[in-house]
PDB file of N, CA and C in Angstrom:
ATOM      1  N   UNK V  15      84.149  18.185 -78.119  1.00 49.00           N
ATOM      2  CA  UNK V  15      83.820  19.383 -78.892  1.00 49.00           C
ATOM      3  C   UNK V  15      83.234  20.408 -77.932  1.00 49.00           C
ATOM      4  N   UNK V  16      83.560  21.936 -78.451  1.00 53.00           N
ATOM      5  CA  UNK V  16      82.979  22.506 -77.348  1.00 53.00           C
ATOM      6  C   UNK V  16      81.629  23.174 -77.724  1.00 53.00           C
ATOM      7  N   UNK V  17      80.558  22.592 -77.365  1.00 62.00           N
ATOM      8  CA  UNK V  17      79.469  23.094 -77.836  1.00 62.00           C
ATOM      9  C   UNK V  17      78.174  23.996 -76.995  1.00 62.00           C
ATOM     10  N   UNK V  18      79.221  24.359 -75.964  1.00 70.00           N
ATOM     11  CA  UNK V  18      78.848  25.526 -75.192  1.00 70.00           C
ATOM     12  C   UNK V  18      78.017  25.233 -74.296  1.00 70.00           C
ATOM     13  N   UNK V  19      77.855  23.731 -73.260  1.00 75.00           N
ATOM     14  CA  UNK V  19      77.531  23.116 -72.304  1.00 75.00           C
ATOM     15  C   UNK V  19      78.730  23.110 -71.220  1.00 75.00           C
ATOM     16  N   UNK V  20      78.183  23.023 -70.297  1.00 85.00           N
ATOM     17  CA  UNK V  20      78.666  22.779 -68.866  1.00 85.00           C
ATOM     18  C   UNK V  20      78.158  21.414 -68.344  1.00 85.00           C
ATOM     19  N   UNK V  21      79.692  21.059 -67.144  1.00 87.00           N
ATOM     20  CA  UNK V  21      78.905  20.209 -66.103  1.00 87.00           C
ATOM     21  C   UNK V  21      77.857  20.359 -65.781  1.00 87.00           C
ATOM     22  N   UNK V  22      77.734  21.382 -65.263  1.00 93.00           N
ATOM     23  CA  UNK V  22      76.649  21.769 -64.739  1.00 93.00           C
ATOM     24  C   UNK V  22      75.479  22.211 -65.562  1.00 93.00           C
ATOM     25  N   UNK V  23      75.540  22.292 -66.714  1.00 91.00           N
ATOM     26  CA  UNK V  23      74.217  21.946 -67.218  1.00 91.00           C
ATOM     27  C   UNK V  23      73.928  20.799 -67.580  1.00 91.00           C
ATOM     28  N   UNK V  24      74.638  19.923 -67.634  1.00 91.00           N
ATOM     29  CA  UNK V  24      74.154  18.114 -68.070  1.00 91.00           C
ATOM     30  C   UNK V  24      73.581  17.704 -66.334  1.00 91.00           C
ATOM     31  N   UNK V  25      74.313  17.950 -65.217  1.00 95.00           N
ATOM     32  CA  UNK V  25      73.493  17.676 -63.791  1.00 95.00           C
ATOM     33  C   UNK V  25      72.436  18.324 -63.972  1.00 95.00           C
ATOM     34  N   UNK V  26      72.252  19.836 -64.160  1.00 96.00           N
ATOM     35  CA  UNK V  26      70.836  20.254 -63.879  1.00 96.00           C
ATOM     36  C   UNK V  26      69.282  19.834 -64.685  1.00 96.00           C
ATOM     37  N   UNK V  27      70.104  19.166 -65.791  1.00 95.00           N
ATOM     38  CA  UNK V  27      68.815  18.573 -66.880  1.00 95.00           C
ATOM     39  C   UNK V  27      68.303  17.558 -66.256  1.00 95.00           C
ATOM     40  N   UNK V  28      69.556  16.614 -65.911  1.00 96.00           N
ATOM     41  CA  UNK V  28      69.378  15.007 -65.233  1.00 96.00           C
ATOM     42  C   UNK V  28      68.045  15.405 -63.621  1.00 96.00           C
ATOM     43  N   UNK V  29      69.031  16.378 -62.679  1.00 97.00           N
ATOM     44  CA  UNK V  29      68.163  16.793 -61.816  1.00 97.00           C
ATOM     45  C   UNK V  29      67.159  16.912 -61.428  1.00 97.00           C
ATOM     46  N   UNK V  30      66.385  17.789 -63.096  1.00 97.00           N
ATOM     47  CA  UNK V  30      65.211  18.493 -63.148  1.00 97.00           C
ATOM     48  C   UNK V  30      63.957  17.669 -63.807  1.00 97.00           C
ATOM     49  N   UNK V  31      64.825  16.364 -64.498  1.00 96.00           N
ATOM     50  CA  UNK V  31      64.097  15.090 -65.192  1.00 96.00           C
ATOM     51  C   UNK V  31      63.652  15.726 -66.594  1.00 96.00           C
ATOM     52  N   UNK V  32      64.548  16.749 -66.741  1.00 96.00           N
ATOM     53  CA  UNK V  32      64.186  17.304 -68.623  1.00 96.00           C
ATOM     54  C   UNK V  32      65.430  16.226 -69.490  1.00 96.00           C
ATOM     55  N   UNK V  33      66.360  15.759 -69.064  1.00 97.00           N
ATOM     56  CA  UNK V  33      66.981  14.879 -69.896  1.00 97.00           C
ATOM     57  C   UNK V  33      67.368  13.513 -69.323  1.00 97.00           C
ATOM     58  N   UNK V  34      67.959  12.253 -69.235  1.00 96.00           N
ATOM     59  CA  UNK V  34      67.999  10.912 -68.798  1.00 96.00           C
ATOM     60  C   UNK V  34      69.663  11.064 -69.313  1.00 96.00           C
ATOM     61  N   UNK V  35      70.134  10.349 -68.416  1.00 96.00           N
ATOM     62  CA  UNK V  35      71.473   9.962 -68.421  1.00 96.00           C
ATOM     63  C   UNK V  35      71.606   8.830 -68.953  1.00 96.00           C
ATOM     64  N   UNK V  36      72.506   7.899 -69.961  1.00 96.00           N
ATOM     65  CA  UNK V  36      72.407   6.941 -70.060  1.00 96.00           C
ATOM     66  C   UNK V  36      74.071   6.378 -69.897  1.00 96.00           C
ATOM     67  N   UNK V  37      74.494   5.173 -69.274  1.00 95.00           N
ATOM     68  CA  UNK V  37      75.563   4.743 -69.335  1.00 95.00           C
ATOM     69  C   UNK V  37      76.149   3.429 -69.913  1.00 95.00           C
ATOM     70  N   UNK V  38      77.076   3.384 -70.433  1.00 94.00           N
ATOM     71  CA  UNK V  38      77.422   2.794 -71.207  1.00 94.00           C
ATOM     72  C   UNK V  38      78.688   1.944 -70.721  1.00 94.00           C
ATOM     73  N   UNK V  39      78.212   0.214 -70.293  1.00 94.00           N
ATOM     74  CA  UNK V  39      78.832  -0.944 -70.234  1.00 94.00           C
ATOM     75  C   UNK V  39      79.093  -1.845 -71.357  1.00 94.00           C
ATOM     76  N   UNK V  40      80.120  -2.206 -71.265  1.00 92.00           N
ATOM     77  CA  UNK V  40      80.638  -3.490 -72.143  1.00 92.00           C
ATOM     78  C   UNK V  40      81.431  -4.481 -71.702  1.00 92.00           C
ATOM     79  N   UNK V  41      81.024  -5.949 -71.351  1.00 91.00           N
ATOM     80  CA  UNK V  41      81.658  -6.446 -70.170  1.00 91.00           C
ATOM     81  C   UNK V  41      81.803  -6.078 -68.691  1.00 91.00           C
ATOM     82  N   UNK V  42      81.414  -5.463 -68.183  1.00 92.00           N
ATOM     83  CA  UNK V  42      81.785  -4.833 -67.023  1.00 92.00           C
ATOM     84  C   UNK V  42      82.590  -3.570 -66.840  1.00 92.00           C
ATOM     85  N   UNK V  43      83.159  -2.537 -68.187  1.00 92.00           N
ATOM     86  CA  UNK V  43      83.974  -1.884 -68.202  1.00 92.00           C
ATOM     87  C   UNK V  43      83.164  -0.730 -68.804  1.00 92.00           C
ATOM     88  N   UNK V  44      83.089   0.395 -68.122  1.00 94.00           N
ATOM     89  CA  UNK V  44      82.660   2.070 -68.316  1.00 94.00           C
ATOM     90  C   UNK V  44      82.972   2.482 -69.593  1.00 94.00           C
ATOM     91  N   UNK V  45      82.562   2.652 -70.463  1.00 94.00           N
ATOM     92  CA  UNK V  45      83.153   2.974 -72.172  1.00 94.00           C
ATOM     93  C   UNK V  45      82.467   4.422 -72.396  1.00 94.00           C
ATOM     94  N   UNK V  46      81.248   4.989 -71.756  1.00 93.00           N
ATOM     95  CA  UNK V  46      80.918   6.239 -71.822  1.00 93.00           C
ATOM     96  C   UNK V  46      79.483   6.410 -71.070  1.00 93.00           C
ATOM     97  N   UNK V  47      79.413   7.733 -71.891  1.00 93.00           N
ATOM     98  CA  UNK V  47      77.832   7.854 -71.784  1.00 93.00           C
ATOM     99  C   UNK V  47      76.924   9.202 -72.689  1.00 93.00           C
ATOM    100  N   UNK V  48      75.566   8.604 -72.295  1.00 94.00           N
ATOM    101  CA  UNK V  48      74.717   9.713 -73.972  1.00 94.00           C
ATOM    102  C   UNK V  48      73.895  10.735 -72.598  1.00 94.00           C
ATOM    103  N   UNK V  49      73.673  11.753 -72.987  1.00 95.00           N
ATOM    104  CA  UNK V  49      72.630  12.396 -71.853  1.00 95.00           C
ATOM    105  C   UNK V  49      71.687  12.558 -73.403  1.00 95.00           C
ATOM    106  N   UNK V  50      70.249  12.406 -73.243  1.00 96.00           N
ATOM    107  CA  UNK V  50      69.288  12.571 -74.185  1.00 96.00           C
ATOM    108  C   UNK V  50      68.312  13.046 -73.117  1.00 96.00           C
ATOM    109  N   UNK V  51      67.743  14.281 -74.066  1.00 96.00           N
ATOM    110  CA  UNK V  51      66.423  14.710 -74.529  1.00 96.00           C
ATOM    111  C   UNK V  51      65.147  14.677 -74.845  1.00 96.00           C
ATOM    112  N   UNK V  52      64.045  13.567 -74.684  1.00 95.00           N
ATOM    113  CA  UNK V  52      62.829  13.737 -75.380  1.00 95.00           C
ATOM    114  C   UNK V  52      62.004  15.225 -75.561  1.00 95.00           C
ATOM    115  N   UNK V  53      62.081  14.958 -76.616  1.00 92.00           N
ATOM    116  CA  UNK V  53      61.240  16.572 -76.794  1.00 92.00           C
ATOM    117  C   UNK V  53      60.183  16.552 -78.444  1.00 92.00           C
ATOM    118  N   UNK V  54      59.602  17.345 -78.421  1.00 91.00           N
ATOM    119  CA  UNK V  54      58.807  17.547 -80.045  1.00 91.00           C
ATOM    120  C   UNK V  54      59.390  18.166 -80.679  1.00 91.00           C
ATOM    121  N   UNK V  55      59.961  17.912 -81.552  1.00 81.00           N
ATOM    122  CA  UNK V  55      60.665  18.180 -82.676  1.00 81.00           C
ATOM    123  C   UNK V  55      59.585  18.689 -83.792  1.00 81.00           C
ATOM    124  N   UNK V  56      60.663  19.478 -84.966  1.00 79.00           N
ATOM    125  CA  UNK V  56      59.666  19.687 -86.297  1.00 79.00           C
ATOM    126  C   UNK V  56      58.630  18.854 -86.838  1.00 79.00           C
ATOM    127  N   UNK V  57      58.769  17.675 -86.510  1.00 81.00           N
ATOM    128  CA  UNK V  57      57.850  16.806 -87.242  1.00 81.00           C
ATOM    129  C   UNK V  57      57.558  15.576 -86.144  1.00 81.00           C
ATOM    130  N   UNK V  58      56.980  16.138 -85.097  1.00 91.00           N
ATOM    131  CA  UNK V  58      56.611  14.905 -83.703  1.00 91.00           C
ATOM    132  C   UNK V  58      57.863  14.688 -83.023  1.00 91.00           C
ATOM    133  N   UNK V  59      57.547  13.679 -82.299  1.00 96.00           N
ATOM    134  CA  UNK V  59      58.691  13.464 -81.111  1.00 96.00           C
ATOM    135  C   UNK V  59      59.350  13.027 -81.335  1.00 96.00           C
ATOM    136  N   UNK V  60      60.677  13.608 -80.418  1.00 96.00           N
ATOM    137  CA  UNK V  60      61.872  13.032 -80.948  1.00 96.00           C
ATOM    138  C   UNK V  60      63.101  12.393 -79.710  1.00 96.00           C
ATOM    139  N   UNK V  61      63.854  11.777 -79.736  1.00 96.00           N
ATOM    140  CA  UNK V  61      65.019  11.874 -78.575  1.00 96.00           C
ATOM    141  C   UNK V  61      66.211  12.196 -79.115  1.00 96.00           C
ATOM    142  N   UNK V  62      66.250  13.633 -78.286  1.00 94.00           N
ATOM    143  CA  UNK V  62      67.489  14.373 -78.830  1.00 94.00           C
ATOM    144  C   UNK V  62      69.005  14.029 -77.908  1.00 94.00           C
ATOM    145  N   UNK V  63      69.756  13.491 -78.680  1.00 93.00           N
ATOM    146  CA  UNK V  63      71.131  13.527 -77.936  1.00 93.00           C
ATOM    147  C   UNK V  63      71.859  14.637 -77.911  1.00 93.00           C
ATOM    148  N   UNK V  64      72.218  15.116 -76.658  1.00 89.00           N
ATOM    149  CA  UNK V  64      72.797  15.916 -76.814  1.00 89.00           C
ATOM    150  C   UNK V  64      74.461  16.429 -75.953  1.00 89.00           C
ATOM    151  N   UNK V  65      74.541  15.150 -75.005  1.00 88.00           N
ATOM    152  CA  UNK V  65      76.100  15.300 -74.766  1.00 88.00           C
ATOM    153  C   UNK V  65      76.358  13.847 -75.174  1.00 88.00           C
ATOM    154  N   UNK V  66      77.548  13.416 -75.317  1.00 88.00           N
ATOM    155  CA  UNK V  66      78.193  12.032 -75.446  1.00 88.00           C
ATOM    156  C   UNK V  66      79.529  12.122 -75.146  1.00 88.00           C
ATOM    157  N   UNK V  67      79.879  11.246 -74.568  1.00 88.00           N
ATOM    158  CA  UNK V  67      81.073  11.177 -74.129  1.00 88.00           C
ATOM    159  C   UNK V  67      81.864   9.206 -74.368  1.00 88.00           C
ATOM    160  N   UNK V  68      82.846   9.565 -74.934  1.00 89.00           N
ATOM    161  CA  UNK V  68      82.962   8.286 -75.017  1.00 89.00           C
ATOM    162  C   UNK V  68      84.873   8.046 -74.240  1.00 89.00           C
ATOM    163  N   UNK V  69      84.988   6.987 -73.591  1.00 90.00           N
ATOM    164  CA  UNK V  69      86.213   6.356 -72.876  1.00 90.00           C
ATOM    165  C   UNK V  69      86.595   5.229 -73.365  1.00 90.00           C
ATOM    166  N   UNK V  70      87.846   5.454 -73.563  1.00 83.00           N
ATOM    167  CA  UNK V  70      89.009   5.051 -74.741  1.00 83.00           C
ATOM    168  C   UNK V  70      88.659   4.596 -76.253  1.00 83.00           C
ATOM    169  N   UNK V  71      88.441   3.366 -76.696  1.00 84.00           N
ATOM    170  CA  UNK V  71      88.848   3.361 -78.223  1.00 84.00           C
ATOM    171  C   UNK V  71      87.233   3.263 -78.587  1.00 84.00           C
ATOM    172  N   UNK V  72      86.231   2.206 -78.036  1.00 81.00           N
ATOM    173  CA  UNK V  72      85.036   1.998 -78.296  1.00 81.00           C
ATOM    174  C   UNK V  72      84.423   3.079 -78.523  1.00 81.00           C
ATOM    175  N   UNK V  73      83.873   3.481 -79.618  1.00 87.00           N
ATOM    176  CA  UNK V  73      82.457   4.327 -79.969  1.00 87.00           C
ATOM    177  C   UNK V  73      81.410   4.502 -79.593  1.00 87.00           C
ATOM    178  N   UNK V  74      80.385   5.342 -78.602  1.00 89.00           N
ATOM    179  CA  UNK V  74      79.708   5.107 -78.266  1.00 89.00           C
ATOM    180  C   UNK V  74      78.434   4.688 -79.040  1.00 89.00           C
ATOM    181  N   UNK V  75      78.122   5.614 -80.044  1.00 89.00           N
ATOM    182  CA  UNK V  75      77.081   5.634 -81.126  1.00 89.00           C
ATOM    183  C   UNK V  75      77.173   4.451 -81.964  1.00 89.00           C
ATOM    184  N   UNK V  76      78.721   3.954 -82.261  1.00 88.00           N
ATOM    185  CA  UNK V  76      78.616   2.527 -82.837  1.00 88.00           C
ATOM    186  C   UNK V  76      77.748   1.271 -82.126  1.00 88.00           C
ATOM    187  N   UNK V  77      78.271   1.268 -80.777  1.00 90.00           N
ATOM    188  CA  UNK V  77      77.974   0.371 -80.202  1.00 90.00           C
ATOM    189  C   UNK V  77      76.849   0.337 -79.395  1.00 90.00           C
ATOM    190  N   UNK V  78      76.091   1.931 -78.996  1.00 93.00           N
ATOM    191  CA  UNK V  78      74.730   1.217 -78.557  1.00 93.00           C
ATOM    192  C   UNK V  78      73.662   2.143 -79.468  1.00 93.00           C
ATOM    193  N   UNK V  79      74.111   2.341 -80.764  1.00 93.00           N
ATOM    194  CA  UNK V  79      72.677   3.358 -81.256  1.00 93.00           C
ATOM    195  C   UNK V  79      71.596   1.912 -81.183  1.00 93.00           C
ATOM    196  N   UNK V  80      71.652   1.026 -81.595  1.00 94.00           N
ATOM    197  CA  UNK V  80      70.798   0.117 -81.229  1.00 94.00           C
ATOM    198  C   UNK V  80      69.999   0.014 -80.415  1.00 94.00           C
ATOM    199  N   UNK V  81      70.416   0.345 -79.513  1.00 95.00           N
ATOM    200  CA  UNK V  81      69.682   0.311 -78.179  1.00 95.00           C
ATOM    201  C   UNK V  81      69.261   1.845 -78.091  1.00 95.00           C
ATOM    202  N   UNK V  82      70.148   2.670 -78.244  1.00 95.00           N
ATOM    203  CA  UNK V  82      69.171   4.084 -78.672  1.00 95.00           C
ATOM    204  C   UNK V  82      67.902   4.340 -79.458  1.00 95.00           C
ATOM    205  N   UNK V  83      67.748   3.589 -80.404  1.00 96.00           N
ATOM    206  CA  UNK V  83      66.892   3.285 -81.345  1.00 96.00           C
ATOM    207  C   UNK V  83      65.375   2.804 -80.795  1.00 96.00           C
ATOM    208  N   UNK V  84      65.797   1.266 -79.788  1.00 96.00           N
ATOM    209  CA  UNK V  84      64.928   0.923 -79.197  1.00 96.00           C
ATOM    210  C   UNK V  84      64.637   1.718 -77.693  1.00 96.00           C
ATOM    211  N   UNK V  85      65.037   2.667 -77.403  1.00 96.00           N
ATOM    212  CA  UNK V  85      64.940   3.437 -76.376  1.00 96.00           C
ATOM    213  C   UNK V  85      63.934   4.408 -77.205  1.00 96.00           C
ATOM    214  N   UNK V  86      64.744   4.903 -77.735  1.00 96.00           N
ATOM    215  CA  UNK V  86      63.421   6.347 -78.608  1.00 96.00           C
ATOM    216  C   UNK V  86      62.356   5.692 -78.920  1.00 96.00           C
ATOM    217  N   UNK V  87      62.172   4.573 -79.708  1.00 96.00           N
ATOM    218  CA  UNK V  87      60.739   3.916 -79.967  1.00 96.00           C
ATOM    219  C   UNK V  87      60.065   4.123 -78.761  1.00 96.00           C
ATOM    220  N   UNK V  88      60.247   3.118 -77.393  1.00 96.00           N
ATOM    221  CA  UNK V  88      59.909   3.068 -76.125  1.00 96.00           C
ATOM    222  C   UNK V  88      59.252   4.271 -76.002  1.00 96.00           C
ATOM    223  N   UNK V  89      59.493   5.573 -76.391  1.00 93.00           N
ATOM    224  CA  UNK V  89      59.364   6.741 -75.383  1.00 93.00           C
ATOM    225  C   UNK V  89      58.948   7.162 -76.439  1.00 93.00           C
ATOM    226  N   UNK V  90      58.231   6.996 -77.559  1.00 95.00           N
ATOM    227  CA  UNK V  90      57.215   7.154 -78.812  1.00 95.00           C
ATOM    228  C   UNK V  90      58.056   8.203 -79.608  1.00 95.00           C
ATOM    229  N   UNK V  91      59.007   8.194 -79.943  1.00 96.00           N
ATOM    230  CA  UNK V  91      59.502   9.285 -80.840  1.00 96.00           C
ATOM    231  C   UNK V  91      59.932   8.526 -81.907  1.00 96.00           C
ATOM    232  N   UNK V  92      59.631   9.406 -83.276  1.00 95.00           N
ATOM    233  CA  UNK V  92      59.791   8.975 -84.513  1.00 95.00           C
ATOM    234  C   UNK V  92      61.364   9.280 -84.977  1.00 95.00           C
ATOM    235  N   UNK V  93      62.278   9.978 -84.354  1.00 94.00           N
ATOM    236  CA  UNK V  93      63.678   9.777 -84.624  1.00 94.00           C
ATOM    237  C   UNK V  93      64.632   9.928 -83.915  1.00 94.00           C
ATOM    238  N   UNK V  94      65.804  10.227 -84.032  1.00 95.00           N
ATOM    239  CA  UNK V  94      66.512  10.431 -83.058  1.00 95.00           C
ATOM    240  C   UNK V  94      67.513  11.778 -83.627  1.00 95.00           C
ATOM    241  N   UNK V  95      67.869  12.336 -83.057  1.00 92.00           N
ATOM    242  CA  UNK V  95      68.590  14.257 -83.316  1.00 92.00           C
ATOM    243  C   UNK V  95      69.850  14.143 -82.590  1.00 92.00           C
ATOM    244  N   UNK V  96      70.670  14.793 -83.143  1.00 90.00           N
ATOM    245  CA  UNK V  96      71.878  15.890 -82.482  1.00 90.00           C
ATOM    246  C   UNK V  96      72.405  16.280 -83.400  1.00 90.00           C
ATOM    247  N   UNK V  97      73.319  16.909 -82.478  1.00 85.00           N
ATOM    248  CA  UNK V  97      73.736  18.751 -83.359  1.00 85.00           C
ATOM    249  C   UNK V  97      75.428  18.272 -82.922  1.00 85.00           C
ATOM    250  N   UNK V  98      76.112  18.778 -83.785  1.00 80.00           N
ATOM    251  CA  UNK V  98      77.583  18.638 -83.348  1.00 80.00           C
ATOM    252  C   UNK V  98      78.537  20.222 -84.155  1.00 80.00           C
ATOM    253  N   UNK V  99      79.434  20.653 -83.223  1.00 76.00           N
ATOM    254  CA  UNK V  99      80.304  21.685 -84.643  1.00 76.00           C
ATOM    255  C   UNK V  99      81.251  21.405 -85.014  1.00 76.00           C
ATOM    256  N   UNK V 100      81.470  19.641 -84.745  1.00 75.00           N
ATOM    257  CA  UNK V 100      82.916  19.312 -84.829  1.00 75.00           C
ATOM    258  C   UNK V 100      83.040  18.948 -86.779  1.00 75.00           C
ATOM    259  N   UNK V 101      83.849  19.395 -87.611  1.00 76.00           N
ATOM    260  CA  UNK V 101      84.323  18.815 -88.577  1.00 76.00           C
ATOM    261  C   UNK V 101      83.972  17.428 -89.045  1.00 76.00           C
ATOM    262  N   UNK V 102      83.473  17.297 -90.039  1.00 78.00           N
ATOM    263  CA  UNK V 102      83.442  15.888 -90.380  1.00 78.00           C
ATOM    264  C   UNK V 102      82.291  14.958 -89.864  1.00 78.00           C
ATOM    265  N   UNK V 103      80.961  15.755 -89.348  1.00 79.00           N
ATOM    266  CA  UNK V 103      79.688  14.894 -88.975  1.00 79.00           C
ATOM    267  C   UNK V 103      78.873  14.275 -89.675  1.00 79.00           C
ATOM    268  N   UNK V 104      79.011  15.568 -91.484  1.00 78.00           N
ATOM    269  CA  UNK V 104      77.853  14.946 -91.934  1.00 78.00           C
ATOM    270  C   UNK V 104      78.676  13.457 -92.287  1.00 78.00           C
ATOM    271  N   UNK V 105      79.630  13.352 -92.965  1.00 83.00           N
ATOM    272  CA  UNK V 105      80.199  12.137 -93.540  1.00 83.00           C
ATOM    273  C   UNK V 105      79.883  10.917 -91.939  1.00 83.00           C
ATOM    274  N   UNK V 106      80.685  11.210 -90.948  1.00 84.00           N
ATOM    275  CA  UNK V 106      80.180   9.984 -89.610  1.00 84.00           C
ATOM    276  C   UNK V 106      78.521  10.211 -89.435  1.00 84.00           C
ATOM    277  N   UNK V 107      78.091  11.425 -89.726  1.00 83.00           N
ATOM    278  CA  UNK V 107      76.234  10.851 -89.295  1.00 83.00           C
ATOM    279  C   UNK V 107      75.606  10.127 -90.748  1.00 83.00           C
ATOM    280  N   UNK V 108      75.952  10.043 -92.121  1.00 86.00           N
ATOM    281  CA  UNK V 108      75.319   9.541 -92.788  1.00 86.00           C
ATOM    282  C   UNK V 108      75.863   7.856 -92.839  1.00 86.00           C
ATOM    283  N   UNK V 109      77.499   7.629 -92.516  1.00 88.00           N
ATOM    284  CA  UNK V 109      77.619   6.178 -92.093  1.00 88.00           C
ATOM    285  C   UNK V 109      76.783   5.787 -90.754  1.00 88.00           C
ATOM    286  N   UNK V 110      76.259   6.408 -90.055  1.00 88.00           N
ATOM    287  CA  UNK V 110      75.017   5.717 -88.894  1.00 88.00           C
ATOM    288  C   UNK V 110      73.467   5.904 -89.772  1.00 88.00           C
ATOM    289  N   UNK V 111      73.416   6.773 -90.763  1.00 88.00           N
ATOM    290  CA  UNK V 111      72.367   6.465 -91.580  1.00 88.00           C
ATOM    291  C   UNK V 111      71.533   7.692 -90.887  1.00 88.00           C
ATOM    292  N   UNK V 112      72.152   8.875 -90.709  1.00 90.00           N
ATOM    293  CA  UNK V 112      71.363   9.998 -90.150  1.00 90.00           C
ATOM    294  C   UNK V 112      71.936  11.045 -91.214  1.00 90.00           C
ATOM    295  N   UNK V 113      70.798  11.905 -91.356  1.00 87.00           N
ATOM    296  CA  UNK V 113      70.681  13.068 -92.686  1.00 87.00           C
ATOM    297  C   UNK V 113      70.244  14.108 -91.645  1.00 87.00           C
ATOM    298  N   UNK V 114      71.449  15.566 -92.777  1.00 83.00           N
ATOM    299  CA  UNK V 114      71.142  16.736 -92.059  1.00 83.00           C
ATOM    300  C   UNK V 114      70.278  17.921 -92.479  1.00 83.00           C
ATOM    301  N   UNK V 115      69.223  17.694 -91.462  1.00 76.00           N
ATOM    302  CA  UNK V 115      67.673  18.596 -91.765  1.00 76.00           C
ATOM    303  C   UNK V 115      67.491  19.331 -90.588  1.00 76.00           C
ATOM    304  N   UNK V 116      67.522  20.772 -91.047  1.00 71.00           N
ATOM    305  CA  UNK V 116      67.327  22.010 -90.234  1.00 71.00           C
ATOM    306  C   UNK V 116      68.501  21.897 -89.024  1.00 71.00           C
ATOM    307  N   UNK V 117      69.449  22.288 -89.680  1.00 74.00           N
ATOM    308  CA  UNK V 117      70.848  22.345 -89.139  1.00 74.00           C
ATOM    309  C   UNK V 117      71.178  21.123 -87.757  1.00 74.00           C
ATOM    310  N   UNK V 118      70.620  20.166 -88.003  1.00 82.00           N
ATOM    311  CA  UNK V 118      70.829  19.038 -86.887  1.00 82.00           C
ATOM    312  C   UNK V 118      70.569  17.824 -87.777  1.00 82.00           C
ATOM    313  N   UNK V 119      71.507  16.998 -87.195  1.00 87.00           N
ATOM    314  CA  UNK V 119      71.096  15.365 -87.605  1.00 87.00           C
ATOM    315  C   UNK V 119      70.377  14.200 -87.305  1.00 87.00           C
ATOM    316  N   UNK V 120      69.426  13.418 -88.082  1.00 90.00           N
ATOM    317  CA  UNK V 120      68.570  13.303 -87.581  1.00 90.00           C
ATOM    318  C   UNK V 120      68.739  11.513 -88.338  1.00 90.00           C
ATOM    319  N   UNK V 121      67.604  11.075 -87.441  1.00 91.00           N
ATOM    320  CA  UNK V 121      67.507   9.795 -88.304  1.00 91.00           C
ATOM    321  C   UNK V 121      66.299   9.364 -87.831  1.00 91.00           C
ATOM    322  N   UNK V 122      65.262   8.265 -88.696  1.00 92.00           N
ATOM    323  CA  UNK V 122      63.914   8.013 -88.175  1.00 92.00           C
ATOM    324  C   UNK V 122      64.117   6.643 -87.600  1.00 92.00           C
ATOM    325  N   UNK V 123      63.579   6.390 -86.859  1.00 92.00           N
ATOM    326  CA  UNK V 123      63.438   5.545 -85.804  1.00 92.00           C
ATOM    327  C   UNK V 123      62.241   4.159 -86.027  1.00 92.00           C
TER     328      UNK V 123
END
């Protein structure tokens, strides 16, 4: 989706230590990756996702919000956020069990 990021702004976040890269194994095989955010959100802290990229059929959000989950706890935030303009989010963010409040999706942690 094009949501008005660059390469070069996902390196310069990672760079600058304002966002964490995360990558994504299964068996030994590259399936994607999340770049997230901690930040304070409307209502306390939060870890905001905000690029994802996923390689070939595996889902990324299927397969490690779990571990996203226990990552945001770790790093004291009460939910987890992103924003998408692609068609068809709220229906895929409420099957991960995330509701849309103040134009982003969110879920508590």
């Amino acid at each position: 989706a094009s949501d008005g990021w660059l390469i070069e702004d996902v390196y310069m976040a990672i760079k600058q230590g304002v966002s964490v890269l995360y990558v994504g194994f299964v068996a030994q095989y590259y399936v994607g990756f999340v770049v997230a955010t901690p930040a304070i959100g409307w209502a306390g802290p939060q870890l905001h996702l905000w690029a994802l990229y996923n390689r070939g059929e595996r889902d990324l959000l299927d397969t490690f919000l779990p571990d996203l989950v226990e990552i945001a706890k770790a790093r004291g935030a009460v939910r987890i956020t992103m924003q998408s303009p692609r068609k068809g989010w709220e229906r895929r963010g409420a099957a991960l069990g995330m509701h849309y409040i103040n134009s982003q999706f969110a879920m508590e942690v």
